[in-house]
Coordinates of C-alpha atoms and ligand atoms in Angstrom, one line a residue:
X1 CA 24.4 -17.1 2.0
X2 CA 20.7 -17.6 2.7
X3 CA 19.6 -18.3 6.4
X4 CA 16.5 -20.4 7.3
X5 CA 14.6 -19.9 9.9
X6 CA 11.6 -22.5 11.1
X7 CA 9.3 -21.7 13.5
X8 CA 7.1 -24.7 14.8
X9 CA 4.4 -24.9 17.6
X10 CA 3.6 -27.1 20.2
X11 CA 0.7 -28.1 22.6
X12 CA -2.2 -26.0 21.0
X13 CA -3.2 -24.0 18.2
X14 CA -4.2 -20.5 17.9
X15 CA -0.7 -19.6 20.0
X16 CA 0.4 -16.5 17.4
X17 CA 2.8 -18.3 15.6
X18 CA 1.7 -15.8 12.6
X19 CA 2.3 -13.1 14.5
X20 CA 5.5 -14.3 15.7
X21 CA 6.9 -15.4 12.4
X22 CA 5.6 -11.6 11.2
X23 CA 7.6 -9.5 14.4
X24 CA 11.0 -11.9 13.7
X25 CA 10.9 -10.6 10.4
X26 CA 9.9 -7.0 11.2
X27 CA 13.1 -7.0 13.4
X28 CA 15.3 -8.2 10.6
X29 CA 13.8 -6.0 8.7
X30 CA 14.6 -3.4 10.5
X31 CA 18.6 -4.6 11.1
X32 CA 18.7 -4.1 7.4
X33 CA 18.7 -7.6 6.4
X34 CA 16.6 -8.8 3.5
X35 CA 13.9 -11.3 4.2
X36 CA 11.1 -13.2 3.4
X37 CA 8.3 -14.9 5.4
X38 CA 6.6 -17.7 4.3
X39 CA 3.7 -20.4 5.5
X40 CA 4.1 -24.1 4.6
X41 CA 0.4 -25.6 5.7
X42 CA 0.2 -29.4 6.5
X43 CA -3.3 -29.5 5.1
X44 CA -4.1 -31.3 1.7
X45 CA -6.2 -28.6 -0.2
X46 CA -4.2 -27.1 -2.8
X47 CA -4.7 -23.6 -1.2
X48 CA -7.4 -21.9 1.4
X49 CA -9.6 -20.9 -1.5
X50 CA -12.2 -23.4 -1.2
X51 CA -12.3 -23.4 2.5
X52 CA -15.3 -22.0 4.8
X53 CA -13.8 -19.2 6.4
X54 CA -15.3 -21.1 9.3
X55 CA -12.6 -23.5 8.8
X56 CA -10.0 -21.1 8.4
X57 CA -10.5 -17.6 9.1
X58 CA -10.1 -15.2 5.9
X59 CA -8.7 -16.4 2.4
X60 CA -6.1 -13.7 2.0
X61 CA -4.9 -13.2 -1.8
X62 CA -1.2 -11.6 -2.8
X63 CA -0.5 -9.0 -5.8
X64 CA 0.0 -12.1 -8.2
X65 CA -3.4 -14.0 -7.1
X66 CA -2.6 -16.9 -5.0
X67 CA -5.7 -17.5 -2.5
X68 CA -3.7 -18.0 1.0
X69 CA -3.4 -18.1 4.4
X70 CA -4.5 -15.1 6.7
X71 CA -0.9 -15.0 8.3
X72 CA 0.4 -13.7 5.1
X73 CA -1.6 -10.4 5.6
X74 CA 0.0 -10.6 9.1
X75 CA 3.1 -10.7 7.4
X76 CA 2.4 -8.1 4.6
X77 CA 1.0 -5.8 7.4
X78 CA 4.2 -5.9 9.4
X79 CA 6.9 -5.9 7.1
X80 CA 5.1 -4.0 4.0
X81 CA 6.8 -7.1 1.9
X82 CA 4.6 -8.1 -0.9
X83 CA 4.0 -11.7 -0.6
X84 CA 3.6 -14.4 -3.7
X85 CA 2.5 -17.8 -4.7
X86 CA 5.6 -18.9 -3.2
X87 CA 5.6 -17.8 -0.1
X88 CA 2.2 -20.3 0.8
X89 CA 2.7 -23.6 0.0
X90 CA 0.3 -26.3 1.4
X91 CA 0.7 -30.5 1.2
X92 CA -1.6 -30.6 -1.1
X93 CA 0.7 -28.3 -3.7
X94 CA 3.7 -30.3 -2.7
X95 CA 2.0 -34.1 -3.5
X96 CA 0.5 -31.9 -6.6
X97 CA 3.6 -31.6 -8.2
X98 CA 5.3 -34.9 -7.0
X99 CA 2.5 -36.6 -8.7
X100 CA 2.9 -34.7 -11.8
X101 CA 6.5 -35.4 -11.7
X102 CA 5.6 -38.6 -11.9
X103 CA 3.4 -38.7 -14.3
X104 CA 5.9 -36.7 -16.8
X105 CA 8.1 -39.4 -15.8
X106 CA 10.7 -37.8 -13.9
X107 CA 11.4 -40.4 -11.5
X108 CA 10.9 -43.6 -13.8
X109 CA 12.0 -46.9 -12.5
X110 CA 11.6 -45.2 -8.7
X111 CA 8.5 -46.1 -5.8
X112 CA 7.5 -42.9 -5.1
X113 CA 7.9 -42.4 -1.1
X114 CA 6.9 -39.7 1.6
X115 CA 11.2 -39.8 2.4
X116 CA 12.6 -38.9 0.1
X117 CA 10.1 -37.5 -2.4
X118 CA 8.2 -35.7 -0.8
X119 CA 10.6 -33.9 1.5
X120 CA 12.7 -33.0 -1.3
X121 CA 10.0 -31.1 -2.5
X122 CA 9.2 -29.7 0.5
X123 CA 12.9 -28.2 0.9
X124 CA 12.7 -27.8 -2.9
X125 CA 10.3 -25.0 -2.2
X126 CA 11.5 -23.8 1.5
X127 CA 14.3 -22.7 -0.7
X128 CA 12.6 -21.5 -3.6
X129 CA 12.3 -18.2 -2.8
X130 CA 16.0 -17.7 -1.8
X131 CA 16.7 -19.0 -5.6
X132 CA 14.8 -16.4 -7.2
X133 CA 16.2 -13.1 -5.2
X134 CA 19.3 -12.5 -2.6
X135 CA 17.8 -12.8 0.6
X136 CA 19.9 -12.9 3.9
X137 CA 16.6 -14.7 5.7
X138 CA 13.9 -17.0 4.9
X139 CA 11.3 -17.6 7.8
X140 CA 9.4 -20.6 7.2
X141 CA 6.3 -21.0 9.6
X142 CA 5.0 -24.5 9.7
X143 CA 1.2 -24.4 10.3
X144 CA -0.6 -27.1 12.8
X145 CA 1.4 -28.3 15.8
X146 CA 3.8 -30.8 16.3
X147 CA 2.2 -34.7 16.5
X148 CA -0.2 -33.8 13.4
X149 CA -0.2 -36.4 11.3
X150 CA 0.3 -34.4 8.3
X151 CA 2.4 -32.4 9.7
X152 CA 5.0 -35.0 9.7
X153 CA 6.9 -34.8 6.1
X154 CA 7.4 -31.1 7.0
X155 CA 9.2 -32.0 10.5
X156 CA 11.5 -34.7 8.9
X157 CA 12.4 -32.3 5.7
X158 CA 13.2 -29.3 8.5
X159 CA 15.4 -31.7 10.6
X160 CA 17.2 -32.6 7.4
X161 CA 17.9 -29.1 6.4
X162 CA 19.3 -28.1 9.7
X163 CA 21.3 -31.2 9.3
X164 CA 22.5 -30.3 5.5
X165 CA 22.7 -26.8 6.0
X166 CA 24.3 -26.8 9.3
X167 CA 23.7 -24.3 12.9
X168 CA 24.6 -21.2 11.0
X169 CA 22.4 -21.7 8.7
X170 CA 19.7 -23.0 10.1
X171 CA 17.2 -22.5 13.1
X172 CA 14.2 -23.3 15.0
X173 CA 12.1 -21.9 17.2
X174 CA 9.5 -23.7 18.9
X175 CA 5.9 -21.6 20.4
X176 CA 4.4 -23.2 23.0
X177 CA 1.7 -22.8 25.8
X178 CA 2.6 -22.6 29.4
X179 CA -0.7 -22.3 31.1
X180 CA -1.8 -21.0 34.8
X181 CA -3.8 -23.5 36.8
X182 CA -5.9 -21.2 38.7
X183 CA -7.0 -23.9 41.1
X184 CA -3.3 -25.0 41.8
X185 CA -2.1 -21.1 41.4
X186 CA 0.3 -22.1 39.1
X187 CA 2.0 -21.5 35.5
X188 CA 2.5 -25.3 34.8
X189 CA 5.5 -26.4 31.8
X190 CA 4.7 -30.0 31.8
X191 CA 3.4 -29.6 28.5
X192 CA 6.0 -27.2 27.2
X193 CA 8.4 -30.3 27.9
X194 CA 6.3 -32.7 26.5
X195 CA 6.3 -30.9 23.1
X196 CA 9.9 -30.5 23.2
X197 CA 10.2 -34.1 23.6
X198 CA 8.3 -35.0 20.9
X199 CA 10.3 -32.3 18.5
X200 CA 13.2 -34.2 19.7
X201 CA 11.9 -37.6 18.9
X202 CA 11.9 -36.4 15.5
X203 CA 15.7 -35.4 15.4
X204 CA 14.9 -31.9 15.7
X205 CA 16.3 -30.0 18.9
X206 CA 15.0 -26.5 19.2
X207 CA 17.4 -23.6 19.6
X208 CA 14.7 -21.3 21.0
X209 CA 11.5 -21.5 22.9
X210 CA 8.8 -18.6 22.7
X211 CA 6.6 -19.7 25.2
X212 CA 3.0 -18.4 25.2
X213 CA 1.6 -17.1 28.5
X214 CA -1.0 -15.1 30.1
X215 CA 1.4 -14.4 33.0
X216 CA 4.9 -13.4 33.8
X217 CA 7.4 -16.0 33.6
X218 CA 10.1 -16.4 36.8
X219 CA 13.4 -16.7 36.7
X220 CA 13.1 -19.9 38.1
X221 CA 10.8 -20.8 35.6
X222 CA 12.4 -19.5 32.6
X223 CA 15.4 -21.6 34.0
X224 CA 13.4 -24.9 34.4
X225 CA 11.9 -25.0 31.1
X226 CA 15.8 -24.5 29.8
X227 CA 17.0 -27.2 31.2
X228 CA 14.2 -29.8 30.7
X229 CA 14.7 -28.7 26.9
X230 CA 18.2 -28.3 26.5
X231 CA 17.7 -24.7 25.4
X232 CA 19.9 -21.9 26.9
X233 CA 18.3 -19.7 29.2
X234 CA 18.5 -16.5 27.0
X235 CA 16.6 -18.4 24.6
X236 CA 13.6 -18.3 26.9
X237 CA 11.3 -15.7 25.3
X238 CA 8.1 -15.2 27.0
X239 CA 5.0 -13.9 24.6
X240 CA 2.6 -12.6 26.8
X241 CA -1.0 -11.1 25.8
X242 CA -0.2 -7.7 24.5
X243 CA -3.0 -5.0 24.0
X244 CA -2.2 -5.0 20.4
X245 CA -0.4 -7.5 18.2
X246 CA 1.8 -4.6 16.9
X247 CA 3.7 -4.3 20.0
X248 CA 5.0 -8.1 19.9
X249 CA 7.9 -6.8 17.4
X250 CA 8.8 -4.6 20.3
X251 CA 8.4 -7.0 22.9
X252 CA 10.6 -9.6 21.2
X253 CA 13.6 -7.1 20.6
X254 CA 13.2 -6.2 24.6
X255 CA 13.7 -9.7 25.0
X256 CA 16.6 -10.2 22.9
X257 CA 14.6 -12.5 20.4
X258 CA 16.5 -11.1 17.4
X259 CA 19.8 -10.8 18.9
X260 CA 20.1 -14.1 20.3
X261 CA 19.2 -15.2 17.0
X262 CA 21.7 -13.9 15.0
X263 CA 24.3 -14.7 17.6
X264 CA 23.4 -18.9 17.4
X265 CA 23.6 -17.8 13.4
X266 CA 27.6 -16.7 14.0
X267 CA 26.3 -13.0 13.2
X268 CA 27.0 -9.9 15.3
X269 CA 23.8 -8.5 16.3
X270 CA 25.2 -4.8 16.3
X271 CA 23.5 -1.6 16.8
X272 CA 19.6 -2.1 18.3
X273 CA 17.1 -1.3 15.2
X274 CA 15.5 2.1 15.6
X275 CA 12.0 0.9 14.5
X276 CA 11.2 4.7 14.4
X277 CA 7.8 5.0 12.3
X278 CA 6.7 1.6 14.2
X279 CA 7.4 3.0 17.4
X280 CA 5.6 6.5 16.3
X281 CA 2.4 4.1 15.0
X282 CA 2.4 2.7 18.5
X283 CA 2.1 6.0 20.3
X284 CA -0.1 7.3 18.2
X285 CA -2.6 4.7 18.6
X286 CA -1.7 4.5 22.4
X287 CA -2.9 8.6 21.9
X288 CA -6.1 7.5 19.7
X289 CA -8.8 7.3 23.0
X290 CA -11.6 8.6 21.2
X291 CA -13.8 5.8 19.7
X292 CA -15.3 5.7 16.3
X293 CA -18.1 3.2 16.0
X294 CA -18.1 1.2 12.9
X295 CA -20.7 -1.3 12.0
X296 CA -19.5 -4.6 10.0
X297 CA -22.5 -6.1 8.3
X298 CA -21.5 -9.6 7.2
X299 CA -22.6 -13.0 7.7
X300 CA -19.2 -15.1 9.3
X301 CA -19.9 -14.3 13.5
X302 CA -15.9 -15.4 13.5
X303 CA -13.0 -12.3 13.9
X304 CA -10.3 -14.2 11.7
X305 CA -13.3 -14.2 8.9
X306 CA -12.8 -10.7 8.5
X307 CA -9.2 -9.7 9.4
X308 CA -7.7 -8.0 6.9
X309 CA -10.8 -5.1 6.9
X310 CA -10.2 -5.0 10.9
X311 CA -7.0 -4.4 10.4
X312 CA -7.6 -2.2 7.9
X313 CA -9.9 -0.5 10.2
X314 CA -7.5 -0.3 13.0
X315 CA -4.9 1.4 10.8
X316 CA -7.0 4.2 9.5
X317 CA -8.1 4.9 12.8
X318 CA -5.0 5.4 14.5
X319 CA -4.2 7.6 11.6
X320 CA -7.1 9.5 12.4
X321 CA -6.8 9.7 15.8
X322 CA -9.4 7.4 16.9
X323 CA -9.9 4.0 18.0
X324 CA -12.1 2.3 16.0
X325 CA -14.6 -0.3 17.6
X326 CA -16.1 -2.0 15.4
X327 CA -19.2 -4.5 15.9
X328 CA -20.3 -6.9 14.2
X329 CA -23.9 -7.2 12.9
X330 CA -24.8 -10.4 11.7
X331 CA -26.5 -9.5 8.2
X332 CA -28.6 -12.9 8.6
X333 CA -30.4 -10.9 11.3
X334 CA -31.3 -7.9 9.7
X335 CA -34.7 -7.4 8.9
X336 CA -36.6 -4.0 7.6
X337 CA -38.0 -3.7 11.4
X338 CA -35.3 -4.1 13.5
X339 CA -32.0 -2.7 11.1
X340 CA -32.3 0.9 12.6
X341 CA -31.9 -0.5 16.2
X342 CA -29.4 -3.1 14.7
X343 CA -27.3 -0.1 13.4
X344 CA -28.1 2.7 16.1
X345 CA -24.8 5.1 17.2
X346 CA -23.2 3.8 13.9
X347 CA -20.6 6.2 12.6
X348 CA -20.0 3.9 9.3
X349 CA -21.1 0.9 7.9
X350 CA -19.0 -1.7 6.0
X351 CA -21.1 -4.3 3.9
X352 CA -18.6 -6.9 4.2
X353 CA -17.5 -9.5 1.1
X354 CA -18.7 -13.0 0.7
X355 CA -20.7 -16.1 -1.3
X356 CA -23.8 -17.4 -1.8
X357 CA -27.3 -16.2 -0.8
X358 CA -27.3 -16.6 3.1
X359 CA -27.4 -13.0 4.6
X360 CA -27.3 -10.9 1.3
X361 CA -30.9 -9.9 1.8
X362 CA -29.6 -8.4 4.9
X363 CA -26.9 -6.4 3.1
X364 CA -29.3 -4.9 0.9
X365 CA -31.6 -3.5 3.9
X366 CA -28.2 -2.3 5.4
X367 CA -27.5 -0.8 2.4
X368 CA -30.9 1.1 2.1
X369 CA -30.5 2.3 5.4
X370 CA -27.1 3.3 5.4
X371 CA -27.9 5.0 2.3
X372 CA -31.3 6.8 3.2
X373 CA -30.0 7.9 6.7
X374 CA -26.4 9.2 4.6
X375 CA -24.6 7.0 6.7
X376 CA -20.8 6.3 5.6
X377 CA -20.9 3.3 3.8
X378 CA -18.4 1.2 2.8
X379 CA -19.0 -1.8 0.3
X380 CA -16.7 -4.3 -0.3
X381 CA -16.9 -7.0 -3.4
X382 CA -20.2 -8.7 -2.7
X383 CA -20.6 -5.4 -0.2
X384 CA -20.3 -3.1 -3.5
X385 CA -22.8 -5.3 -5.5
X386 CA -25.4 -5.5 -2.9
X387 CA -25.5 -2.1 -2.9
X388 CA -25.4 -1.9 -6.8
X389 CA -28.7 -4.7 -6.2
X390 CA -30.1 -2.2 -3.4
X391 CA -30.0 1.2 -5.4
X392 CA -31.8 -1.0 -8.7
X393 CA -34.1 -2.2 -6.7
X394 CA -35.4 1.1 -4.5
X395 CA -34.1 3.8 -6.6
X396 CA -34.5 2.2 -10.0
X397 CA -37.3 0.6 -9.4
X398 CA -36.2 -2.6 -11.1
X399 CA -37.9 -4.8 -8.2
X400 CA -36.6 -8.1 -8.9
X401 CA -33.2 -6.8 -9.5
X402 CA -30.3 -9.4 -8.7
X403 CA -27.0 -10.7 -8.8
X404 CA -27.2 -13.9 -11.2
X405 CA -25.3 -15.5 -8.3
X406 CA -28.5 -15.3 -6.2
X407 CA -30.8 -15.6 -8.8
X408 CA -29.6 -17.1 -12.6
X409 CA -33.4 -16.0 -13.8
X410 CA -33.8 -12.8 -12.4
X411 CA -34.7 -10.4 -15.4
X412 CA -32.8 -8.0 -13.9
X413 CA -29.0 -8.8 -13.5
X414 CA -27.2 -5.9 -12.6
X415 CA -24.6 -7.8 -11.4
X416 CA -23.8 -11.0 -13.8
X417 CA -21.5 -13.4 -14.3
X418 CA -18.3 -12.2 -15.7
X419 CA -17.8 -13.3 -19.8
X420 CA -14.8 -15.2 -18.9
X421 CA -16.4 -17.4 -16.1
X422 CA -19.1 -18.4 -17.8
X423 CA -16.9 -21.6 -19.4
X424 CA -15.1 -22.4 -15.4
X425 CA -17.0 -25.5 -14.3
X426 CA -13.5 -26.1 -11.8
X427 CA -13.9 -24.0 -8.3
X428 CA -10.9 -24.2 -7.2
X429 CA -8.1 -21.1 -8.2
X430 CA -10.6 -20.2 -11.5
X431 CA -11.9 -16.5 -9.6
X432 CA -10.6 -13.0 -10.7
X433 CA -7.8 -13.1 -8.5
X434 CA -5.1 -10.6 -7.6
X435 CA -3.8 -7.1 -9.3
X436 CA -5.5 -5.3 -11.9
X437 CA -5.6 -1.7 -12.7
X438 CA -8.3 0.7 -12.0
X439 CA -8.3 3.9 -13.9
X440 CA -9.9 6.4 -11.0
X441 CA -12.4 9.2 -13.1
X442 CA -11.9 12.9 -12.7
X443 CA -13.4 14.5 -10.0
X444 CA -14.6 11.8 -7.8
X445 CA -14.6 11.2 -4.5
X446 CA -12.2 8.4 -4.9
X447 CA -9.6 10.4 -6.7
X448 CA -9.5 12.5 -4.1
X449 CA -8.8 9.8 -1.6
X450 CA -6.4 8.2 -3.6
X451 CA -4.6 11.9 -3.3
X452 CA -5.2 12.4 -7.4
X453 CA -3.9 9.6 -8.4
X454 CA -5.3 8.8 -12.3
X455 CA -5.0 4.7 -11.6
X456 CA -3.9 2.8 -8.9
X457 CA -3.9 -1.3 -8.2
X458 CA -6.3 -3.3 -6.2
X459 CA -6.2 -7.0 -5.5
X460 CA -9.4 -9.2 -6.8
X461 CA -11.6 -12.0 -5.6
X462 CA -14.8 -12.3 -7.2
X463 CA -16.4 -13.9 -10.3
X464 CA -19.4 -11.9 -11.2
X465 CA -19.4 -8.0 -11.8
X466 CA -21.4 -5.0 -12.3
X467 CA -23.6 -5.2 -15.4
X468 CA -22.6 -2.4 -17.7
X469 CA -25.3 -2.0 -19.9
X470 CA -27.2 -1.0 -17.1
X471 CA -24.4 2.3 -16.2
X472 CA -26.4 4.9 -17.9
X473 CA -29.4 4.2 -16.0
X474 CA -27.5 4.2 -12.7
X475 CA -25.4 7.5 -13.5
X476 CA -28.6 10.2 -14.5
X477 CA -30.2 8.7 -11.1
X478 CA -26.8 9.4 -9.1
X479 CA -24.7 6.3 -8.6
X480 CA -21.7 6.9 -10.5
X481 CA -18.9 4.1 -11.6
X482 CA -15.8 5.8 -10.7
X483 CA -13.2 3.1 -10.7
X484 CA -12.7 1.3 -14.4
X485 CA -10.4 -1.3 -15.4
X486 CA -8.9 0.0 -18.3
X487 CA -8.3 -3.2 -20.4
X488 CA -11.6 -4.8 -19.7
X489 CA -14.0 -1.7 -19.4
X490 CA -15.5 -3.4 -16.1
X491 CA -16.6 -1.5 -13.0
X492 CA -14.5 -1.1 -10.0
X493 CA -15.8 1.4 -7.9
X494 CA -19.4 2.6 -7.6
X495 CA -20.2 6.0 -5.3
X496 CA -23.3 8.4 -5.0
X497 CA -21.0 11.8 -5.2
X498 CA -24.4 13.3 -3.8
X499 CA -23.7 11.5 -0.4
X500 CA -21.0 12.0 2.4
X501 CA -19.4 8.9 1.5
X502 CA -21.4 5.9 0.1
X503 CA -18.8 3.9 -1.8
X504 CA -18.1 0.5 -3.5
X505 CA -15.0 -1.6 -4.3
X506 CA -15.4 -4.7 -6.7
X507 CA -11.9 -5.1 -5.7
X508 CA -10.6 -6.1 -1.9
X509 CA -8.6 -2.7 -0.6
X510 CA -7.9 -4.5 2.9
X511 CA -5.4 -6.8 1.4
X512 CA -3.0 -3.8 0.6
X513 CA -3.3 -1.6 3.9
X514 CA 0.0 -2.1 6.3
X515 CA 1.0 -0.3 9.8
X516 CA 3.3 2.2 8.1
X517 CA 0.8 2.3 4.9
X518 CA -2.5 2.6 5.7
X519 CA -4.7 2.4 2.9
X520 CA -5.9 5.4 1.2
X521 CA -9.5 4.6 1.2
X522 CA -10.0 3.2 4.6
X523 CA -8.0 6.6 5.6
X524 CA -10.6 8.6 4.0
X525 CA -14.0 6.6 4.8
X526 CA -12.5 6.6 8.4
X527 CA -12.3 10.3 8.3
X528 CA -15.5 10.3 6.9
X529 CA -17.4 8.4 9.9
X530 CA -15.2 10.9 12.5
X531 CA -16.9 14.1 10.9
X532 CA -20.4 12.2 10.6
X533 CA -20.1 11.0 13.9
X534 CA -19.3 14.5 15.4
X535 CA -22.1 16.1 13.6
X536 CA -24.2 13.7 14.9
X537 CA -23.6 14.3 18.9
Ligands
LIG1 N1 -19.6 -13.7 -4.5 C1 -19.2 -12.5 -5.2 C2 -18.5 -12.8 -6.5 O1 -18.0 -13.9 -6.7 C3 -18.3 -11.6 -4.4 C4 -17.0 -12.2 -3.9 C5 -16.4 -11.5 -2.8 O2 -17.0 -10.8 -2.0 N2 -15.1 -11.8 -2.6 O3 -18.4 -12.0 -7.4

């Protein structure tokens, strides 16, 4: 009794489908209904992994170590639904396992064709997830916007479920952009139509329009656009710019997104959802006016690259009763003479993740600074190890001490290769990815954030670690490792206990913070920066 939900765009990118897809599901959520959200991306690598996050914003990994698209942390964030493998599929999976189908010889005797292949597979997996648990909803986003090329087999395999499956059962809604022509003085739907038009010339007719705006929609306009589109009017939503992307859900119930939904779905919307803790998150962070200044150190000038730890951010700060702003400080910058100015009024520092050699050298005088000035520091993957590099080489005194990423011959590899990695000659998929264990030691500072807890899980993305058989050396002279994968005996968290907070995850925490669970560490480092921050003024 599944229901399938599509959401397409239109006319431009970058319109919030994500956090669209991500509110519709929060308010189905919230009617009780069980969902999932997934994102089906038009692009031919396998998965986001071996993309610059230039190209695509932050590689987001789930709990079972698929490297995906950032709009599943959008969905994770909202919902608190753990996503998996499934729920990202890209064209380069779906000719993946046509081709292999063929190879095993599945299909002998048959040409193997875009129609009907290739959109069998595609609705194969739209419906996967609905095969493996009962869900009332599946919300299938469709990344790119209609007219890509690739995007095509994904159009033709939606309009052939919605004709299979039938108006109860199926659903789109298309996003698109109505923009203001400041030298006319108007909000122009021209190409609202257009995209319509062309989702129509591929047999699929939209049963609801969220259109994009950065002004109030009339009447008269809301009316227009309905019947150029054959849409009715209460299926005009309007998705303005909202302070925060947490208030669309709200903004989309006002409007009657959900209801109107379920009604064109033969279902009885019922009582309005209470959204009570989501509503309380909101006014407490409307509350939050006091800013908390948090310095990101990483190398990617590019929001999206870093999404998940700005959320992260957000989250623990409206928790804490602050608004955290946090700036960006390019780490390629940082030099010895200018970091002091480059971190000045800093309440906390976060040495961000990443690859390669570009900016590190910058991490590790942020990481001296951060530590010598006792500075709440918050390292994260290549952010812990840099400051694993920084305390060898300053506090150790192992000069040319190095991650063999940087440096293969460095004589000093406190951070190596991982045993396992060393035979991966294949980049794609072949990191540490997703959950592992962590067994948290007595008495840290880390047990105490996690509230006591003896071992928690913590999502992955990395290939080297934290050399071991340098720990005793690091421990007498006051970094301790604190955080231990019990299995494999590597490092997971580092931390000077003799600091206000100055602590290292080989793991990725962001991934696992949401709106109604903010995570435990970012709660406490937050907290941390609030108290440094007011003994500082
Ligand atoms: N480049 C480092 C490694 O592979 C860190 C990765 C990361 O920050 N995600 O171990």
């Amino acid at each position: 009794m599944t229901r399938y939900i599509f959401i397409t765009g239109g006319v431009a990118s970058s319109l919030g489908k994500g956090i669209i897809s991500a509110s519709l599901g929060k308010l189905l959520q919230a009617r009780g209904y069980k969902i999932t959200i997934q994102k089906f991306d038009p692009y031919i690598n396998i998965d986001p992994g071996t993309l610059n996050p230039y190209e695509h914003g932050e590689c987001y990994v789930t709990a079972d170590g698929m490297e995906t698209d950032l709009d599943l942390g959008h969905y994770e964030r909202f919902t608190g639904i753990k996503t998996t493998r499934d729920n990202s599929v890209t064209s380069g999976r779906i000719y993946l396992s046509v081709i292999e189908k063929e190879r095993r010889g599945d299909y002998l005797g048959k040409t193997i064709q875009v129609v009907p292949h290739i959109t069998d597979e595609i609705k194969r997996r739209v419906q996967l997830a609905a095969t493996k648990e009962d869900l009332d909803f599946v919300i299938t986003e469709i990344g790119g916007t209609i007219g890509d090329i690739e995007g095509q087999p994904f159009i033709e395999a939606i309009r052939q479920l919605k004709w299979e499956l039938g108006p109860s059962k199926a659903l789109n809604i298309h996003l698109t952009y109505i923009p203001y022509l400041a030298a006319a003085g108007e909000l122009k739907t021209k190409p609202t139509q257009m995209s319509v038009k062309q989702l129509q010339g591929l047999g699929i007719q939209p049963e609801v329009l969220v259109l994009r705006t950065e002004h109030e929609l009339s009447p008269e306009l809301r009316a227009k656009v309905a019947h150029f589109c054959n849409v009715d009017v209460d299926a005009i939503i309007q998705s303005q710019d909202l302070p925060s992307i947490y208030e669309v859900p709200l903004n989309m119930l006002r409007q009657g997104l959900d209801a109107v939904i379920l009604r064109k779905m033969g279902l009885e919307p019922g009582e309005t959802p209470a959204l009570g803790p989501w509503r309380a998150f909101l006014e407490r962070r409307e509350r939050a006016t006091e800013v908390v200044n948090i310095g990101l150190v990483g190398k990617y000038d590019l929001q999206d690259a870093y999404k998940s730890i700005l959320e992260s951010l957000a989250h623990a700060g409206t928790y804490n009763d602050r608004k955290v702003k946090a700036t960006f400080v390019n780490s390629d910058g940082i030099i010895r003479d200018n970091v002091g100015e480059k971190l000045k009024g800093m309440s906390g520092v976060v040495i961000c993740p990443g690859f390669g050699s570009r900016g590190v050298e910058g991490k590790i005088i942020a990481a001296e600074y951060s530590r010598t000035h006792d500075i709440p520091t918050f390292g994260i993957c290549l952010g812990m190890q840099m400051m694993v590099i920084e305390f060898a080489r300053n506090v150790l005194g192992l000069k040319d001490a190095d991650s063999s990423e940087m440096n293969p011959e460095t004589p000093h590899n406190v951070i190596d290769m991982m045993e396992e990695q060393k035979s991966v000659t294949m980049k794609g998929g072949t990191m540490r990815l997703g959950s592992y264990k962590c067994g948290i030691v007595e008495g840290s500072r880390v047990r105490k954030a996690y509230g006591g807890e003896s071992e928690v899980v913590e999502r992955h993305r990395h290939r080297y670690e934290f050399n071991n058989r340098y720990s005793a050396g690091f421990e007498k002279a006051g970094m301790r490792v604190t955080g231990v994968n019990p299995e494999s005996g590597l490092a997971e968290i580092v931390e000077i206990p003799g600091l206000r907070w100055y602590i290292g995850t080989q793991f990725h925490p962001e991934y696992s913070s949401t709106v109604l669970r903010p995570h435990p560490l970012f709660m406490d480092f937050v907290k941390s920066c609030v108290e440094y921050g007011a003994s500082e003024s």
